[in-house]
XYZ file of C-alpha atoms in Angstrom:
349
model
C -18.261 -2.503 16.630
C -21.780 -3.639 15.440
C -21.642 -4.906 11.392
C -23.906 -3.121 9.211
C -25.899 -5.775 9.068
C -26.661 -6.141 13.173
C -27.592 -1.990 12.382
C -29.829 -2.459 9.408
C -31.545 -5.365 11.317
C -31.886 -2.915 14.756
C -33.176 -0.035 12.753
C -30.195 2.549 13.633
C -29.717 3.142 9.742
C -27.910 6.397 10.488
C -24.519 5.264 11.831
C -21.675 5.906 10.201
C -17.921 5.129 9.909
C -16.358 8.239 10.070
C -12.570 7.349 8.378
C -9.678 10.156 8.546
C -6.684 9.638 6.287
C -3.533 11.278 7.886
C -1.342 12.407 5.335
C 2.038 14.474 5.082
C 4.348 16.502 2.496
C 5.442 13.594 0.381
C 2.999 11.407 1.426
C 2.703 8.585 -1.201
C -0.478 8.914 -3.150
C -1.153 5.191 -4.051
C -2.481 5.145 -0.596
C -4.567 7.646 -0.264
C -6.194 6.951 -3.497
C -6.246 2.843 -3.261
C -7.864 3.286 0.640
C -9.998 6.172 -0.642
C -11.263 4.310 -3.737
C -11.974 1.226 -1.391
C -14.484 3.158 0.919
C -16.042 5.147 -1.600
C -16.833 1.736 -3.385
C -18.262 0.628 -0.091
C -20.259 3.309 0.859
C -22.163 2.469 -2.314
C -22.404 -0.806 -1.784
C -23.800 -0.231 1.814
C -26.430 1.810 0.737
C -27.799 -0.439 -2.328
C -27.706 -3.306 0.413
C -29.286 -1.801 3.185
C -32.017 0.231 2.219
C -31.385 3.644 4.002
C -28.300 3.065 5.692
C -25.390 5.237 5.911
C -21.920 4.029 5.400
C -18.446 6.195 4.808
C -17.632 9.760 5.591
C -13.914 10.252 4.509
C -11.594 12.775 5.645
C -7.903 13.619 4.502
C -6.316 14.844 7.084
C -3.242 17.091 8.153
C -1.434 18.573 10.596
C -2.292 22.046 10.145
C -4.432 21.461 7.140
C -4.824 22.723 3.861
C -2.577 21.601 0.303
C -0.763 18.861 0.976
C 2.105 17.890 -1.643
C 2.448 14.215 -1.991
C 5.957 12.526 -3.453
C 4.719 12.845 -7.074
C 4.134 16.519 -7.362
C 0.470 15.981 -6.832
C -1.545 18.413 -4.308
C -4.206 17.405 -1.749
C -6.381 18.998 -0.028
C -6.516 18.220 3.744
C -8.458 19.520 6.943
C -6.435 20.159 10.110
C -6.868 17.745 12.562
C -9.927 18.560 14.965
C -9.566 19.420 18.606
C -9.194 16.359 20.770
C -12.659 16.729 22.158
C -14.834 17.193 18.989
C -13.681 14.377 16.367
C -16.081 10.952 15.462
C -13.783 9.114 13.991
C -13.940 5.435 13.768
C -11.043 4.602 11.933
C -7.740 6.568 11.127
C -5.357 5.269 8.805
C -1.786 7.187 9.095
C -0.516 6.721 4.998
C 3.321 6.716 4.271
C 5.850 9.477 3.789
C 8.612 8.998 1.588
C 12.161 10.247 1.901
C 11.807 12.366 5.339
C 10.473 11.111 8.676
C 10.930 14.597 10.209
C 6.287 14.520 10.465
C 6.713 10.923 12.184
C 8.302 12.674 15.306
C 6.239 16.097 15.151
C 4.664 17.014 18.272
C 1.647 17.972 17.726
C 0.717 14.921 15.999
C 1.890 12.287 18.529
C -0.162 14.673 21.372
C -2.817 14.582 19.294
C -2.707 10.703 18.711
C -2.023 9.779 22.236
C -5.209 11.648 23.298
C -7.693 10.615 20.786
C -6.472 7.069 19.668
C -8.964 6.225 23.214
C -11.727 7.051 21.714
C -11.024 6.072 18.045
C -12.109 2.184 17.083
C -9.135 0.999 15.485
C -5.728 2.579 13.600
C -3.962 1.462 10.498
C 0.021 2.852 9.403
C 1.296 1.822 6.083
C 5.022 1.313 5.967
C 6.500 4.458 7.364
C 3.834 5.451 8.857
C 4.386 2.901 11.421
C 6.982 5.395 13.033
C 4.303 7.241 13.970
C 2.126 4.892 15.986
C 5.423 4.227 17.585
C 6.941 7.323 18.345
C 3.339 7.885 20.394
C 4.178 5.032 22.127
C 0.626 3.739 20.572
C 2.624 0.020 19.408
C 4.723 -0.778 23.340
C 4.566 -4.431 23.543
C 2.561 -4.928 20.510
C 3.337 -6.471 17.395
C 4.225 -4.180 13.977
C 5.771 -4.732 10.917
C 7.075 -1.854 8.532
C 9.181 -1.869 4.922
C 11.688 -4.540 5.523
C 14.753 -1.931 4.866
C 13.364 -0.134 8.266
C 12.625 -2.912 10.422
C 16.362 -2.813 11.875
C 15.602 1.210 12.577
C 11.809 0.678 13.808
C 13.431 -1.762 16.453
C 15.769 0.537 17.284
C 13.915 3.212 17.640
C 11.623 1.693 19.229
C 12.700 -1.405 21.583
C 9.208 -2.101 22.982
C 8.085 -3.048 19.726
C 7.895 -6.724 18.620
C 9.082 -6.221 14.998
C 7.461 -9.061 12.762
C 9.570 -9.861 9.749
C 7.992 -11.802 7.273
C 3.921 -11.154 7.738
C 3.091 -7.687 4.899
C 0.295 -6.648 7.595
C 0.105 -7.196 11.233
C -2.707 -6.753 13.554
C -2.588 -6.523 17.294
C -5.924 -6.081 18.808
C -6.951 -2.378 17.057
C -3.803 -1.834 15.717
C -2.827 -2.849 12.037
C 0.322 -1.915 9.995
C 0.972 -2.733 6.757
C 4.786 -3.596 5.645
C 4.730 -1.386 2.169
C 4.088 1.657 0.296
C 1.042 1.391 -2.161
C -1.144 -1.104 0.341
C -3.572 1.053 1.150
C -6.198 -1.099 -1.186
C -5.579 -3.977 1.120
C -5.709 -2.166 4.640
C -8.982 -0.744 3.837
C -10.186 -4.123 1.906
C -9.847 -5.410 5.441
C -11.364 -3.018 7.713
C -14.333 -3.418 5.160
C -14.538 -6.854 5.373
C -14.347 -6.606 9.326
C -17.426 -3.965 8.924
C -19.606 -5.896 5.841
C -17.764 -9.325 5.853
C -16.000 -11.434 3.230
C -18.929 -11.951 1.073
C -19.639 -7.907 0.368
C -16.320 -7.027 0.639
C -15.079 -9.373 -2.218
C -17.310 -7.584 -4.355
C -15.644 -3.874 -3.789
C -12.832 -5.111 -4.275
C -13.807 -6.483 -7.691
C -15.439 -3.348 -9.092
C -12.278 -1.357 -8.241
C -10.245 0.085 -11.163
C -6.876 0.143 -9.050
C -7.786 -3.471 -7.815
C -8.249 -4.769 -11.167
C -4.849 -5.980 -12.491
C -4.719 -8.542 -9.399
C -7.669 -9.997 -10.937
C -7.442 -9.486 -14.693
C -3.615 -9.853 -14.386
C -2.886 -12.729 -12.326
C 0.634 -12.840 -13.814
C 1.338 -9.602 -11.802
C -0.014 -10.546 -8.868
C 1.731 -13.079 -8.512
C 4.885 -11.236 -8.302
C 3.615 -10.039 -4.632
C 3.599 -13.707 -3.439
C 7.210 -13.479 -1.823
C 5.510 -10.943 0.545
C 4.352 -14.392 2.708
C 7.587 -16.012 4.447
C 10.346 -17.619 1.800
C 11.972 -20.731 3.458
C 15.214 -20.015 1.812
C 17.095 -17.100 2.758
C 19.164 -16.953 -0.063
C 16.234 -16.569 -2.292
C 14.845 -13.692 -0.346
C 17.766 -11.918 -0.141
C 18.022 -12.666 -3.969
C 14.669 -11.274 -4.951
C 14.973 -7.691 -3.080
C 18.686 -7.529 -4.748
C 15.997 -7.612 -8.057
C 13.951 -5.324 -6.576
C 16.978 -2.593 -5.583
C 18.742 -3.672 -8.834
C 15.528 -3.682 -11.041
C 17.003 -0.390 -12.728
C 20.017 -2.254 -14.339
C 21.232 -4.589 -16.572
C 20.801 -8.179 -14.769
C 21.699 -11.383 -15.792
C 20.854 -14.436 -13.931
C 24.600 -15.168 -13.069
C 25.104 -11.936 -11.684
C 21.983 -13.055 -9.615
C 23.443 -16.632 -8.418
C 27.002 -15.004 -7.896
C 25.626 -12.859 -5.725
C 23.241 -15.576 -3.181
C 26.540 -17.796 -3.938
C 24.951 -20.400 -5.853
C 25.384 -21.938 -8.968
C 23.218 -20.389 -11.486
C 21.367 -23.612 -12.496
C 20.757 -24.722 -8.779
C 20.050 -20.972 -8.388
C 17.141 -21.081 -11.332
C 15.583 -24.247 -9.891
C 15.286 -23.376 -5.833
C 13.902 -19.567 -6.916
C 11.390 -21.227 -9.136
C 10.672 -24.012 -6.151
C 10.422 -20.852 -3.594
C 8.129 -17.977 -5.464
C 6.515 -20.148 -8.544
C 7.820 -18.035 -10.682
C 11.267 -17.893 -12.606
C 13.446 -15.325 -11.542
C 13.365 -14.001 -15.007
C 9.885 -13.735 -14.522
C 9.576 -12.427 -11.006
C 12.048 -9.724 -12.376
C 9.627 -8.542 -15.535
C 6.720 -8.638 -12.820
C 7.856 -6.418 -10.813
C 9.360 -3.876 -13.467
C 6.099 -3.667 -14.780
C 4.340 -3.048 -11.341
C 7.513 -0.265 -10.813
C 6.128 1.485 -14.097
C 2.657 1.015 -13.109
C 2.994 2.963 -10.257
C 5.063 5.718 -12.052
C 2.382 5.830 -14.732
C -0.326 6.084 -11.554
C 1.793 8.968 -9.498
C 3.950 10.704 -12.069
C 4.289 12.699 -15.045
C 7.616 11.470 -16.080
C 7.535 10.751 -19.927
C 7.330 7.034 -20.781
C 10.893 6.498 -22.172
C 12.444 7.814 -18.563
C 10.120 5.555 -17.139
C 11.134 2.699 -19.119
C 15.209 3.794 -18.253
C 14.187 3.747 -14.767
C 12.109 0.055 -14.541
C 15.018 -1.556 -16.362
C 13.208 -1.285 -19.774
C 15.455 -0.348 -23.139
C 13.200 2.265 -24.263
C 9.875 4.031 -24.238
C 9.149 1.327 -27.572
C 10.144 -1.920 -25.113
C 7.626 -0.642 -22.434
C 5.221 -0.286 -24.789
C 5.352 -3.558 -26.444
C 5.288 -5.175 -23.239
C 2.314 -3.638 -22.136
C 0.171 -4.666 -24.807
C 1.523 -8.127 -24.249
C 0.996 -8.110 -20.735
C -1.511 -6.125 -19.934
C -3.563 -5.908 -22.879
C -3.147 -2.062 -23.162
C -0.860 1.203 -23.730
C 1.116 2.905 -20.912
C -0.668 5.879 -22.010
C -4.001 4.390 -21.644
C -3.115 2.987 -18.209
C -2.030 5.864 -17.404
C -5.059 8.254 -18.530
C -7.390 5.151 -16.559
C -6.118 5.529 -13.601
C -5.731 9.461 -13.615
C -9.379 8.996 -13.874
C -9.502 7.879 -10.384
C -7.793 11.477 -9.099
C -10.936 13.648 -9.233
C -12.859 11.582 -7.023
C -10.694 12.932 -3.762
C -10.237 16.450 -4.732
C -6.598 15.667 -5.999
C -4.562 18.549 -8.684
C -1.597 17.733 -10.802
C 0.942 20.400 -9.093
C 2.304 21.665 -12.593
C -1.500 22.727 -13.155
C-alpha cells in the first residue's frame, strides 16, 4: 500500500482507507471505541497535513446489521456486511466477543471472510476474535496469539495455527492479532503508523482522550509491562493469580504460598521481573479494572469498588484523586464523552 505521503506527492489526493469494524452481541466496546477514536484522530490529522487529501471512512459492521448490543448494555449501530463483490475495504478489524463464541463459528461470516479477505489489504482480531480468522481457516500455518486463558483452546481448535505465547500482538504478513480485550487503541495505532509513519502517528496517539492515562499516568502503564515475556515462570503465573484474584482480599503470603516461594524471596524476584512491587502491580491493575467499568458500565461506584478489590465507593475515590488526579465520576463522564462520536446509546435510554 502507497503511504499518504507517496499519494500527496503523486497527486491522487482522493484515496482513501476504507476501515470496517466487525462487531457482535457482546462485543466489548473498549475496542470499538479505542480503534474508532484512533482513526477519527487520524483522518484529521491527514487532512491538516496533506492539503486536500482524504484519509478514513469507518464502518461498524455486522452480520445482518442493524443494533448491536455490546457486553455493557450499550447499543451500536452496525451495517450488514456488503455483498462479496461490492465492498472497498482496506482494512477490517474483527473486535472481541465476550462470554459466547457461538458468532466466531457462524457461517455466513467465515463465507463471507474467506471470499473477501483476497481483496482486503490487511485484517486485525483482538483476543477472541482470533477464533474467527481461524475458524475461516484465514491463520493455517501462520502465527496468532489470543487471551492467554484461550491459547490451549485456539490450538486445539485449531492445530495449523502456530500459537505465540508471550508476544500481546502478532503479525504474520497481513494478518495481526492482538492477545487482549480493550487493545483496540494499539491495533489501530499501528496500522496508522504503517499508513503515516512513526512520526504522525505518535502525535494521534497523544491527542487521544482514551490514550491519555499511558502518558499522563505512567504509573498505570506500567502495570501492562508483564504483557512482554517474564523470565520467571513463577512470577507470571503469580501476577495473573492477581489478576483472577484482584476481586479479593490478598496478602502477599497468600501470593508466595501460592508460586511456592518464600514471601521475602517472593517480593524481591517480582520486583526484579515487572519493576514494580507486587503490591503495586496489584493497585495498578485494580485501578485499570475500574477504569474500564467506569468506561463500559453503569454500575454504581461502590459495586465497582467491591468488584476491583476496593473497600468501598469512599476507597475508590480517594485513590483516584491520588492517582489519577481526578473523581471516578469525572472519569467516567470524560470518557462517556467519547460515545457520541460513533453513534453509540446507553441501552437503559
Amino acid at each position: 500500500m502507497e503511504s499518504f505521503q507517496t499519494i500527496q506527492s503523486s497527486g491522487d489526493c482522493n484515496t482513501q482507507r476504507h476501515i470496517g469494524i466487525v462487531v457482535f452481541d457482546g462485543v466489548v466496546l473498549a475496542d470499538i471505541v479505542g480503534a474508532a477514536e484512533v482513526f477519527v484522530a487520524g483522518d484529521k490529522l491527514i487532512s491538516s497535513v496533506f492539503i486536500g487529501a482524504i484519509g478514513y471512512q469507518l464502518s461498524l459492521l455486522s452480520i445482518s446489521g442493524g443494533v448491536v448490543t455490546a457486553s455493557s448494555a450499550v447499543q451500536v449501530m452496525t451495517s450488514p456486511l456488503p455483498p462479496v463483490d461490492d465492498h472497498n475495504f482496506d482494512t477490517l478489524i474483527i473486535a472481541s466477543v465476550s462470554g459466547n463464541l457461538d458468532a466466531c463459528h457462524d457461517p455466513r461470516l467465515l463465507d463471507w471472510l474467506q471470499k473477501t479477505h483476497v481483496g482486503v489489504f490487511r485484517i486485525a482480531a483482538l483476543c477472541t476474535g482470533v477464533f474467527v480468522l481461524g475458524a475461516a481457516g484465514l491463520l493455517d500455518n501462520r502465527r496468532a496469539t489470543t487471551h492467554w486463558t484461550l491459547q490451549d483452546k485456539l490450538q486445539r481448535e485449531f492445530p495449523h495455527i502456530m500459537v505465540e505465547r508471550d508476544t500481546p500482538i502478532v503479525q504474520d504478513d497481513g494478518l495481526i492479532t492482538a492477545s487482549n480485550v480493550g487493545m483496540g487503541v494499539d491495533i489501530a495505532l499501528r496500522l496508522l503508523e504503517e499508513d503515516i509513519g512513526a512520526v504522525l502517528a505518535k502525535r494521534v496517539a497523544q491527542s487521544l482522550v482514551a490514550h491519555q492515562r499511558q502518558h499522563e499516568y505512567p504509573h498505570l502503564a506500567a502495570s501492562h509491562q508483564l504483557d512482554q515475556p517474564v523470565r520467571n515462570g513463577r512470577i507470571h503465573k503469580a501476577s495473573r493469580w492477581f489478576e483472577e484474584n484482584m476481586a479479593a482480599s490478598i496478602s502477599m503470603v497468600d501470593a508466595a504460598n501460592f508460586v511456592s516461594m518464600s514471601e521475602r524471596n517472593f517480593q524481591r524476584q517480582f520486583k526484579r521481573e515487572t519493576g514494580q512491587t507486587p503490591h503495586g502491580f496489584l493497585l495498578n491493575i485494580r485501578l485499570e479494572a475500574a477504569c474500564q467499568y467506569l468506561r463500559e458500565t453503569n454500575l454504581p461506584i461502590g459495586k465497582i469498588a467491591r468488584r476491583c478489590g476496593f473497600f468501598s465507593g469512599e476507597h475508590i475515590s480517594k485513590l483516584f484523586r491520588k492517582h489519577l488526579d481526578t473523581s471516578p465520576g469525572e472519569y467516567r463522564r470524560n470518557q462517556r464523552a467519547l460515545l457520541p462520536k460513533i453513534g453509540l446509546r446507553s441501552a437503559e435510554g
